CSV table of C-alpha atoms in Angstrom, one decimal:
chain,number,residue,atom,x,y,z
A,1,MET,CA,-0.1,0.0,-0.1
A,2,SER,CA,1.0,3.4,-0.9
A,3,PHE,CA,0.7,6.2,2.2
A,4,LEU,CA,-1.0,9.4,1.4
A,5,SER,CA,0.2,12.2,3.6
A,6,ILE,CA,1.6,15.3,3.0
A,7,SER,CA,5.4,14.6,2.9
A,8,ARG,CA,5.1,13.2,-0.7
A,9,LEU,CA,3.0,16.4,-2.2
A,10,ALA,CA,5.7,18.7,-2.7
A,11,PRO,CA,6.8,17.5,-6.4
A,12,ARG,CA,3.3,18.1,-7.4
A,13,LEU,CA,1.8,20.9,-4.7
A,14,LEU,CA,4.9,23.0,-5.4
A,15,SER,CA,3.6,23.3,-9.0
A,16,SER,CA,-0.1,22.8,-10.4
A,17,LYS,CA,1.4,22.5,-13.8
A,18,ASN,CA,2.2,19.5,-12.9
A,19,ALA,CA,-0.9,17.7,-12.0
A,20,ALA,CA,-0.9,15.7,-14.7
A,21,CYS,CA,2.1,14.1,-13.4
A,22,VAL,CA,0.9,12.7,-10.5
A,23,VAL,CA,1.1,9.2,-9.5
A,24,VAL,CA,-2.4,8.0,-7.9
A,25,ALA,CA,-2.3,6.4,-4.6
A,26,ALA,CA,-2.2,2.8,-4.9
A,27,ARG,CA,-5.8,2.1,-3.2
A,28,ASN,CA,-8.8,3.8,-4.1
A,29,VAL,CA,-9.9,6.6,-1.8
A,30,SER,CA,-12.3,8.9,-1.7
A,31,ALA,CA,-12.9,11.3,-4.6
A,32,SER,CA,-13.0,13.9,-2.4
A,33,THR,CA,-10.6,16.9,-3.3
A,34,ASN,CA,-9.9,17.4,0.6
A,35,LEU,CA,-6.9,16.1,2.0
A,36,LYS,CA,-8.5,15.5,5.6
A,37,ASP,CA,-11.4,13.8,4.0
A,38,VAL,CA,-8.8,11.2,2.3
A,39,LEU,CA,-6.9,10.4,5.1
A,40,ALA,CA,-9.9,9.9,7.2
A,41,ASP,CA,-10.7,7.1,4.8
A,42,LEU,CA,-7.0,5.6,4.8
A,43,ILE,CA,-6.3,5.6,8.5
A,44,PRO,CA,-8.7,3.0,9.7
A,45,LYS,CA,-7.3,0.7,7.2
A,46,GLU,CA,-3.9,1.5,8.1
A,47,GLN,CA,-4.7,1.1,11.8
A,48,THR,CA,-6.2,-2.4,10.9
A,49,ARG,CA,-3.0,-3.5,8.8
A,50,ILE,CA,-0.3,-2.4,11.4
A,51,LYS,CA,-2.3,-4.1,14.1
A,52,ASN,CA,-2.3,-7.4,12.4
A,53,PHE,CA,1.3,-6.7,11.0
A,54,LYS,CA,2.0,-6.5,14.6
A,55,GLN,CA,0.2,-9.3,15.9
A,56,GLN,CA,1.9,-11.6,13.7
A,57,HIS,CA,5.3,-10.4,13.5
A,58,GLY,CA,5.6,-8.2,16.9
A,59,LYS,CA,8.5,-10.3,18.4
A,60,THR,CA,10.4,-10.8,15.3
A,61,THR,CA,14.0,-9.4,15.4
A,62,ILE,CA,14.8,-7.3,12.7
A,63,GLY,CA,18.5,-6.4,13.6
A,64,GLN,CA,21.5,-6.7,16.0
A,65,ILE,CA,22.6,-3.8,18.0
A,66,THR,CA,26.6,-3.3,18.7
A,67,VAL,CA,28.8,-1.5,21.0
A,68,ASP,CA,29.8,0.7,18.3
A,69,MET,CA,26.1,1.6,17.3
A,70,VAL,CA,25.6,2.5,20.6
A,71,TYR,CA,28.7,4.5,21.0
A,72,GLY,CA,28.3,5.8,17.4
A,73,GLY,CA,25.0,7.7,17.9
A,74,MET,CA,22.9,4.8,17.2
A,75,ARG,CA,24.0,5.1,13.7
A,76,GLY,CA,22.6,2.3,11.5
A,77,MET,CA,19.8,0.9,14.3
A,78,LYS,CA,16.4,0.2,13.2
A,79,GLY,CA,14.2,2.0,15.8
A,80,LEU,CA,11.8,4.3,14.1
A,81,VAL,CA,9.1,3.8,11.7
A,82,TYR,CA,8.6,6.6,9.3
A,83,GLU,CA,6.3,6.7,6.4
A,84,THR,CA,6.2,7.7,2.8
A,85,SER,CA,3.6,8.6,0.4
A,86,VAL,CA,2.0,9.4,-3.0
A,87,LEU,CA,-0.6,11.6,-4.4
A,88,ASP,CA,-4.0,11.2,-5.5
A,89,PRO,CA,-3.7,14.2,-8.4
A,90,ASP,CA,-7.3,15.8,-7.5
A,91,GLU,CA,-5.7,17.3,-4.5
A,92,VAL,CA,-3.2,19.4,-6.0
A,93,ASN,CA,-5.4,22.8,-6.8
A,94,TRP,CA,-7.5,22.3,-3.6
A,95,LEU,CA,-3.9,22.3,-1.2
A,96,SER,CA,-2.5,25.5,-3.4
A,97,LYS,CA,-5.9,27.2,-2.4
A,98,GLU,CA,-6.1,25.9,1.1
A,99,TRP,CA,-2.7,26.8,2.1
A,100,ALA,CA,-3.2,30.2,0.5
A,101,LYS,CA,-6.2,30.7,3.0
A,102,ARG,CA,-4.3,29.6,6.0
A,103,ALA,CA,-1.3,31.9,5.1
A,104,ALA,CA,-1.9,35.2,7.3
A,105,LEU,CA,0.3,35.5,10.5
A,106,PRO,CA,-0.8,36.4,14.0
A,107,SER,CA,0.1,40.2,14.7
A,108,HIS,CA,1.9,39.1,17.4
A,109,VAL,CA,4.4,37.1,15.7
A,110,VAL,CA,4.5,39.8,12.9
A,111,THR,CA,5.5,42.2,15.5
A,112,MET,CA,8.3,39.6,17.2
A,113,LEU,CA,9.9,39.5,13.8
A,114,ASP,CA,9.8,43.4,13.5
A,115,ASN,CA,11.7,43.6,16.7
A,116,PHE,CA,14.4,40.8,16.8
A,117,PRO,CA,17.9,42.8,16.3
A,118,THR,CA,19.7,42.3,13.1
A,119,ASN,CA,22.2,40.3,14.4
A,120,LEU,CA,20.1,37.7,15.5
A,121,HIS,CA,20.7,34.3,12.9
A,122,PRO,CA,18.1,34.0,10.9
A,123,MET,CA,17.5,30.3,12.0
A,124,SER,CA,17.1,31.8,15.5
A,125,GLN,CA,14.2,34.0,14.1
A,126,PHE,CA,12.8,31.1,12.2
A,127,SER,CA,12.4,28.9,15.4
A,128,ALA,CA,11.3,31.7,17.5
A,129,ALA,CA,8.6,32.8,15.6
A,130,VAL,CA,7.1,29.1,14.6
A,131,THR,CA,7.2,28.3,18.8
A,132,ALA,CA,5.4,31.6,19.3
A,133,LEU,CA,2.6,30.5,16.4
A,134,ASN,CA,1.9,28.0,19.2
A,135,SER,CA,-0.7,30.5,20.2
A,136,GLU,CA,-2.8,29.2,17.0
A,137,SER,CA,-2.8,25.5,18.2
A,138,SER,CA,-5.9,23.4,17.5
A,139,PHE,CA,-4.0,20.7,19.0
A,140,ALA,CA,-3.0,22.0,22.3
A,141,ARG,CA,-6.5,23.5,22.4
A,142,ALA,CA,-8.6,20.2,21.9
A,143,TYR,CA,-5.8,18.1,24.2
A,144,SER,CA,-6.4,20.6,27.1
A,145,GLU,CA,-10.1,19.8,26.8
A,146,GLY,CA,-10.1,16.4,26.8
A,147,VAL,CA,-10.2,15.0,23.6
A,148,ASN,CA,-10.1,11.5,22.6
A,149,LYS,CA,-7.1,10.0,21.6
A,150,ALA,CA,-8.7,8.5,18.5
A,151,LYS,CA,-9.2,12.1,17.2
A,152,TYR,CA,-5.6,13.6,17.8
A,153,TRP,CA,-4.6,13.2,14.5
A,154,GLU,CA,-7.3,15.4,13.3
A,155,PHE,CA,-6.2,18.4,15.2
A,156,VAL,CA,-2.6,17.6,14.5
A,157,TYR,CA,-3.3,17.9,11.0
A,158,GLU,CA,-5.1,21.0,11.0
A,159,ASP,CA,-1.8,22.5,13.0
A,160,SER,CA,0.5,21.0,10.4
A,161,MET,CA,-1.6,22.6,7.3
A,162,ASP,CA,-1.6,25.8,9.0
A,163,LEU,CA,2.0,25.9,9.5
A,164,ILE,CA,3.1,24.7,6.1
A,165,ALA,CA,1.0,27.6,4.9
A,166,LYS,CA,2.6,30.3,7.2
A,167,LEU,CA,6.0,29.6,6.9
A,168,PRO,CA,6.7,31.0,3.6
A,169,CYS,CA,5.3,34.3,5.2
A,170,VAL,CA,7.5,33.7,8.3
A,171,ALA,CA,10.9,33.3,6.2
A,172,ALA,CA,10.1,35.9,3.5
A,173,LYS,CA,9.5,38.3,6.9
A,174,ILE,CA,13.0,37.2,7.9
A,175,TYR,CA,14.6,37.9,4.8
A,176,ARG,CA,13.1,40.9,3.9
A,177,ASN,CA,13.7,42.2,7.5
A,178,LEU,CA,17.6,41.4,7.2
A,179,TYR,CA,18.2,41.9,3.5
A,180,ARG,CA,15.8,44.2,2.1
A,181,GLU,CA,15.3,47.1,4.6
A,182,GLY,CA,12.2,45.9,6.0
A,183,SER,CA,10.0,45.8,2.9
A,184,SER,CA,6.9,44.1,2.5
A,185,ILE,CA,6.4,40.8,1.7
A,186,GLY,CA,3.0,41.6,0.0
A,187,ALA,CA,-0.3,39.6,-0.2
A,188,ILE,CA,-1.0,35.7,-0.9
A,189,ASP,CA,-2.2,34.8,-4.5
A,190,SER,CA,-4.6,32.0,-4.1
A,191,ASN,CA,-4.2,31.3,-7.7
A,192,LEU,CA,-0.3,30.7,-7.7
A,193,ASP,CA,1.4,27.7,-5.9
A,194,TRP,CA,3.3,27.3,-2.8
A,195,SER,CA,6.7,28.1,-4.2
A,196,HIS,CA,5.8,30.9,-6.4
A,197,ASN,CA,4.0,32.9,-3.3
A,198,PHE,CA,7.1,32.6,-1.5
A,199,THR,CA,9.5,33.6,-4.0
A,200,ASN,CA,7.1,36.6,-4.7
A,201,MET,CA,7.4,37.1,-1.0
A,202,LEU,CA,11.0,37.2,-1.0
A,203,GLY,CA,11.3,39.9,-3.9
A,204,TYR,CA,12.3,37.6,-6.7
A,205,SER,CA,10.3,37.6,-9.9
A,206,ASP,CA,13.0,35.3,-12.2
A,207,PRO,CA,10.7,32.5,-13.4
A,208,GLN,CA,13.6,30.2,-13.2
A,209,PHE,CA,14.4,31.0,-9.5
A,210,THR,CA,10.7,30.2,-8.9
A,211,GLU,CA,11.6,26.7,-10.9
A,212,LEU,CA,14.8,26.2,-8.8
A,213,MET,CA,12.8,26.8,-5.5
A,214,ARG,CA,10.2,24.4,-6.5
A,215,LEU,CA,12.9,21.8,-6.8
A,216,TYR,CA,14.9,22.7,-3.7
A,217,LEU,CA,11.5,22.6,-1.7
A,218,THR,CA,10.8,19.4,-3.4
A,219,ILE,CA,14.3,17.9,-2.7
A,220,HIS,CA,14.7,19.0,1.3
A,221,SER,CA,11.4,18.0,2.0
A,222,ASP,CA,12.4,14.1,3.5
A,223,HIS,CA,14.7,11.6,3.0
A,224,GLU,CA,14.1,9.1,5.8
A,225,GLY,CA,13.3,9.5,9.6
A,226,GLY,CA,16.7,9.3,11.2
A,227,ASN,CA,18.2,12.5,10.6
A,228,VAL,CA,18.3,15.2,13.1
A,229,SER,CA,15.4,17.4,12.0
A,230,ALA,CA,13.2,14.5,11.1
A,231,HIS,CA,13.9,12.7,14.4
A,232,THR,CA,13.8,15.5,16.9
A,233,SER,CA,9.9,16.3,15.2
A,234,HIS,CA,9.3,12.6,15.9
A,235,LEU,CA,10.6,12.6,19.6
A,236,VAL,CA,9.2,15.9,20.6
A,237,GLY,CA,5.8,15.0,19.1
A,238,SER,CA,5.5,11.8,20.8
A,239,ALA,CA,5.7,13.8,23.9
A,240,LEU,CA,2.4,14.6,22.5
A,241,SER,CA,3.8,18.5,22.3
A,242,ASP,CA,1.7,20.4,19.3
A,243,PRO,CA,3.1,20.6,15.8
A,244,TYR,CA,4.6,23.9,16.4
A,245,LEU,CA,6.7,23.3,19.4
A,246,SER,CA,7.9,19.8,17.7
A,247,PHE,CA,8.7,21.7,14.5
A,248,SER,CA,10.6,24.6,16.1
A,249,ALA,CA,12.5,21.7,18.0
A,250,ALA,CA,13.5,20.0,14.5
A,251,MET,CA,14.9,23.3,13.6
A,252,ASN,CA,16.9,24.1,16.2
A,253,GLY,CA,18.6,20.6,15.2
A,254,LEU,CA,18.8,21.6,11.5
A,255,ALA,CA,20.6,25.1,12.4
A,256,GLY,CA,23.7,22.6,13.5
A,257,PRO,CA,26.3,22.8,11.6
A,258,LEU,CA,26.4,18.8,11.2
A,259,HIS,CA,23.1,19.1,9.5
A,260,GLY,CA,21.7,21.7,7.9
A,261,LEU,CA,24.6,24.2,7.1
A,262,ALA,CA,26.3,21.7,4.9
A,263,ASN,CA,25.7,23.7,1.8
A,264,GLN,CA,27.3,27.0,3.2
A,265,GLU,CA,30.6,24.6,4.1
A,266,VAL,CA,30.4,23.7,0.6
A,267,LEU,CA,30.4,27.4,-0.8
A,268,VAL,CA,33.3,28.7,1.6
A,269,TRP,CA,35.1,25.6,0.3
A,270,LEU,CA,34.6,26.1,-3.6
A,271,THR,CA,35.3,30.1,-3.1
A,272,ALA,CA,38.4,29.2,-1.3
A,273,LEU,CA,39.6,26.7,-4.1
A,274,GLN,CA,38.6,29.4,-6.5
A,275,LYS,CA,40.9,32.1,-4.6
A,276,GLU,CA,44.0,29.8,-4.3
A,277,LEU,CA,44.0,28.1,-7.9
A,278,GLY,CA,42.0,30.7,-10.1
A,279,GLY,CA,38.9,30.4,-12.8
A,280,GLU,CA,40.2,27.7,-15.0
A,281,VAL,CA,41.9,24.9,-13.0
A,282,SER,CA,43.2,21.7,-14.4
A,283,ASP,CA,42.1,18.4,-12.9
A,284,GLU,CA,45.9,17.8,-11.9
A,285,LYS,CA,45.9,21.1,-10.1
A,286,MET,CA,42.0,20.3,-8.4
A,287,ARG,CA,43.1,16.7,-7.5
A,288,ASP,CA,46.4,18.0,-5.5
A,289,TYR,CA,44.0,20.9,-3.7
A,290,ILE,CA,41.6,17.8,-2.9
A,291,TRP,CA,44.3,15.7,-1.5
A,292,ASN,CA,45.5,18.6,0.5
A,293,THR,CA,42.5,19.1,2.1
A,294,LEU,CA,42.2,15.7,2.9
A,295,LYS,CA,45.7,15.7,4.4
A,296,SER,CA,45.2,18.6,6.8
A,297,GLY,CA,42.5,16.5,8.5
A,298,ARG,CA,39.7,18.0,6.7
A,299,VAL,CA,36.7,16.8,4.6
A,300,VAL,CA,35.5,17.9,1.1
A,301,PRO,CA,32.1,19.2,1.8
A,302,GLY,CA,29.4,17.8,-0.2
A,303,TYR,CA,30.8,14.5,-0.7
A,304,GLY,CA,29.6,11.1,1.4
A,305,HIS,CA,26.2,10.6,3.4
A,306,ALA,CA,25.3,8.9,6.7
A,307,VAL,CA,22.7,6.6,4.8
A,308,LEU,CA,23.2,6.8,0.8
A,309,ARG,CA,25.7,4.5,-0.9
A,310,LYS,CA,25.4,6.4,-4.2
A,311,THR,CA,25.3,9.7,-6.0
A,312,ASP,CA,22.6,11.6,-4.2
A,313,PRO,CA,19.6,11.6,-6.4
A,314,ARG,CA,19.1,14.9,-5.1
A,315,TYR,CA,22.2,16.2,-6.2
A,316,THR,CA,21.6,14.6,-10.1
A,317,CYS,CA,18.2,16.8,-9.9
A,318,GLN,CA,19.9,19.9,-9.3
A,319,ARG,CA,22.9,18.8,-11.5
A,320,GLU,CA,20.0,18.4,-14.4
A,321,PHE,CA,18.9,21.7,-13.9
A,322,ALA,CA,22.2,23.4,-14.0
A,323,LEU,CA,22.8,21.7,-17.2
A,324,LYS,CA,20.1,23.0,-18.9
A,325,HIS,CA,19.9,26.7,-17.4
A,326,LEU,CA,23.4,27.6,-16.4
A,327,PRO,CA,25.8,25.3,-18.4
A,328,ASN,CA,28.6,27.7,-18.5
A,329,ASP,CA,28.4,29.6,-15.0
A,330,PRO,CA,32.1,29.1,-13.2
A,331,MET,CA,30.8,28.0,-10.2
A,332,PHE,CA,28.9,25.3,-11.7
A,333,LYS,CA,31.7,24.0,-14.0
A,334,LEU,CA,33.6,23.8,-10.7
A,335,VAL,CA,31.2,21.4,-9.1
A,336,ALA,CA,30.9,19.5,-12.3
A,337,GLN,CA,35.0,19.2,-12.3
A,338,LEU,CA,34.7,18.2,-8.7
A,339,TYR,CA,32.1,15.4,-9.6
A,340,LYS,CA,34.6,13.6,-12.0
A,341,ILE,CA,37.7,14.0,-9.4
A,342,VAL,CA,36.6,13.8,-6.0
A,343,PRO,CA,34.9,10.2,-5.6
A,344,ASN,CA,38.1,8.7,-7.1
A,345,VAL,CA,40.2,10.6,-4.8
A,346,LEU,CA,38.1,9.3,-1.9
A,347,LEU,CA,38.2,6.1,-2.7
A,348,GLU,CA,41.9,5.9,-3.4
A,349,GLN,CA,41.9,7.3,0.4
A,350,GLY,CA,40.2,4.2,1.4
A,351,LYS,CA,38.2,6.0,4.4
A,352,ALA,CA,35.0,7.3,3.0
A,353,LYS,CA,31.9,4.6,2.7
A,354,ASN,CA,30.3,6.6,0.2
A,355,PRO,CA,32.4,8.8,-2.2
A,356,TRP,CA,29.5,10.5,-4.1
A,357,PRO,CA,28.2,14.0,-3.6
A,358,ASN,CA,25.1,14.7,-1.9
A,359,VAL,CA,22.4,17.1,-1.8
A,360,ASP,CA,24.4,19.7,-0.7
A,361,ALA,CA,27.4,19.7,-3.1
A,362,HIS,CA,25.1,21.8,-5.6
A,363,SER,CA,22.3,23.3,-3.7
A,364,GLY,CA,24.3,26.8,-2.5
A,365,VAL,CA,25.5,27.4,-6.0
A,366,LEU,CA,22.2,27.4,-7.6
A,367,LEU,CA,21.1,29.7,-5.1
A,368,GLN,CA,23.8,32.0,-5.5
A,369,TYR,CA,23.4,32.1,-9.4
A,370,TYR,CA,20.3,33.8,-9.3
A,371,GLY,CA,21.4,36.3,-6.7
A,372,MET,CA,20.2,35.0,-3.4
A,373,THR,CA,24.1,35.3,-2.0
A,374,GLU,CA,22.9,35.4,1.8
A,375,MET,CA,24.7,32.1,3.1
A,376,ASN,CA,23.1,32.6,6.5
A,377,TYR,CA,19.6,32.3,5.1
A,378,TYR,CA,20.0,29.0,3.6
A,379,THR,CA,19.2,26.9,6.1
A,380,VAL,CA,15.4,28.8,6.6
A,381,LEU,CA,15.0,27.6,3.1
A,382,PHE,CA,15.9,24.1,3.8
A,383,GLY,CA,13.2,24.5,7.1
A,384,VAL,CA,10.5,25.4,4.8
A,385,SER,CA,11.0,22.7,2.9
A,386,ARG,CA,11.3,19.8,5.7
A,387,ALA,CA,8.1,20.9,7.4
A,388,LEU,CA,6.3,19.0,3.9
A,389,GLY,CA,8.0,15.7,5.5
A,390,VAL,CA,8.0,16.0,9.2
A,391,LEU,CA,4.7,17.2,9.7
A,392,SER,CA,3.1,14.9,7.4
A,393,GLN,CA,4.8,12.2,9.7
A,394,LEU,CA,3.4,13.8,13.0
A,395,VAL,CA,-0.2,13.4,11.4
A,396,TRP,CA,0.7,9.4,10.8
A,397,SER,CA,2.1,9.5,14.3
A,398,ARG,CA,-0.8,10.5,16.0
A,399,ALA,CA,-3.4,8.6,13.7
A,400,LEU,CA,-1.3,5.2,14.4
A,401,GLY,CA,-1.1,5.8,18.2
A,402,PHE,CA,2.9,5.8,18.2
A,403,PRO,CA,3.7,5.7,22.0
A,404,LEU,CA,6.4,8.2,23.7
A,405,GLU,CA,9.8,7.6,22.5
A,406,ARG,CA,12.2,6.4,25.2
A,407,PRO,CA,15.2,4.5,24.5
A,408,LYS,CA,17.3,2.7,27.6
A,409,SER,CA,20.5,4.3,27.9
A,410,MET,CA,23.3,2.4,29.8
A,411,SER,CA,26.5,3.7,31.6
A,412,THR,CA,29.9,2.9,30.1
A,413,ASP,CA,30.3,0.4,33.3
A,414,GLY,CA,26.6,-1.0,32.6
A,415,LEU,CA,27.8,-2.0,28.9
A,416,MET,CA,30.9,-3.2,29.8
A,417,ALA,CA,29.0,-5.7,32.1
A,418,LEU,CA,26.5,-6.3,29.6
A,419,VAL,CA,29.1,-7.6,27.4
A,420,GLY,CA,31.4,-9.4,29.9
A,421,ALA,CA,34.1,-6.8,29.2
A,422,LYS,CA,36.7,-6.2,32.1
A,423,SER,CA,36.6,-2.7,33.6
A,424,GLY,CA,39.8,-0.4,33.8
């Protein structure tokens, strides 16, 4: 069965022109174009399917935990359920208009954003504004009034839809305040798709940039539940914190250098390479530069991935966009040249499990080309996109009654005793 949720709406929602290409959900669902009605039809079937699966296989072992995994940040442990989905095409136009209806920000959030100092990082502003939006939470109100747990998902859905609708307004307000002298973000146009409204509010009118943003917001939306932002929203949501608080927590994780800042690191490294080696760089000089980076104890940013073991398909999407729209851009040529050289160097070094480029190897270069040079802001774009995935999962988590997440922790002495190791 394919699961219908917000996370895989992105490729189709971001441009209503793509409606004809949408994959139809594997099961027949209600003909309604209201996403909530479709979910109401699907959820009982999925609840029954999972209940039956757990009854038959609940005691089945699915993996082995090693000491290295425990000390290695639980890397590779199978410990989460995170659903994915496809979309019924009839919902595309409805969702674009629905998000336009829900987009307005409460005045206290606008005032707060306008009063932030300009030296406060864009991600701090973004997270704080999302937390403050919790004043609008339908779930928080319903929970305080004693709503039956079977209805949790309905209120989480309402919050998630409201938040996805408002995030471009929050993000655009931050951008205008910091980089465009506080100019107005303008009004939402219900006839435009989500990304087009976002680029208009940011102040960009180039149709190619709008198309890039459709791509960017699609490919950054989700890619499994163990990454920091997705896992954080899942964990905080499991405590029945509302979607605003859960998403804000996820954004604080995304702001970390090891998660959401990677495309900035790629740009800084590429700029340093250009400064040292000049415009046209021979393959031999570039290979030497890469080796010098590795021998100095640093990594080549934009290469490798915690999960993937091949070229990130999100990198490939961006490469195809660049080949179509900016094939002669010097920075893109540099990225393309690195794609030829870096994997072989990393394989020769012998340390990398995945020597191939990831999504961050390309995204910053594209944003720079279209004039968005404010690197500190890039993670906010990432956050707007990531909402599509993590908030849809919150709806499913509450619909399926997932419990409070509470893994067992151990001390080093306790772990040594468990495996029969000598202490000291």
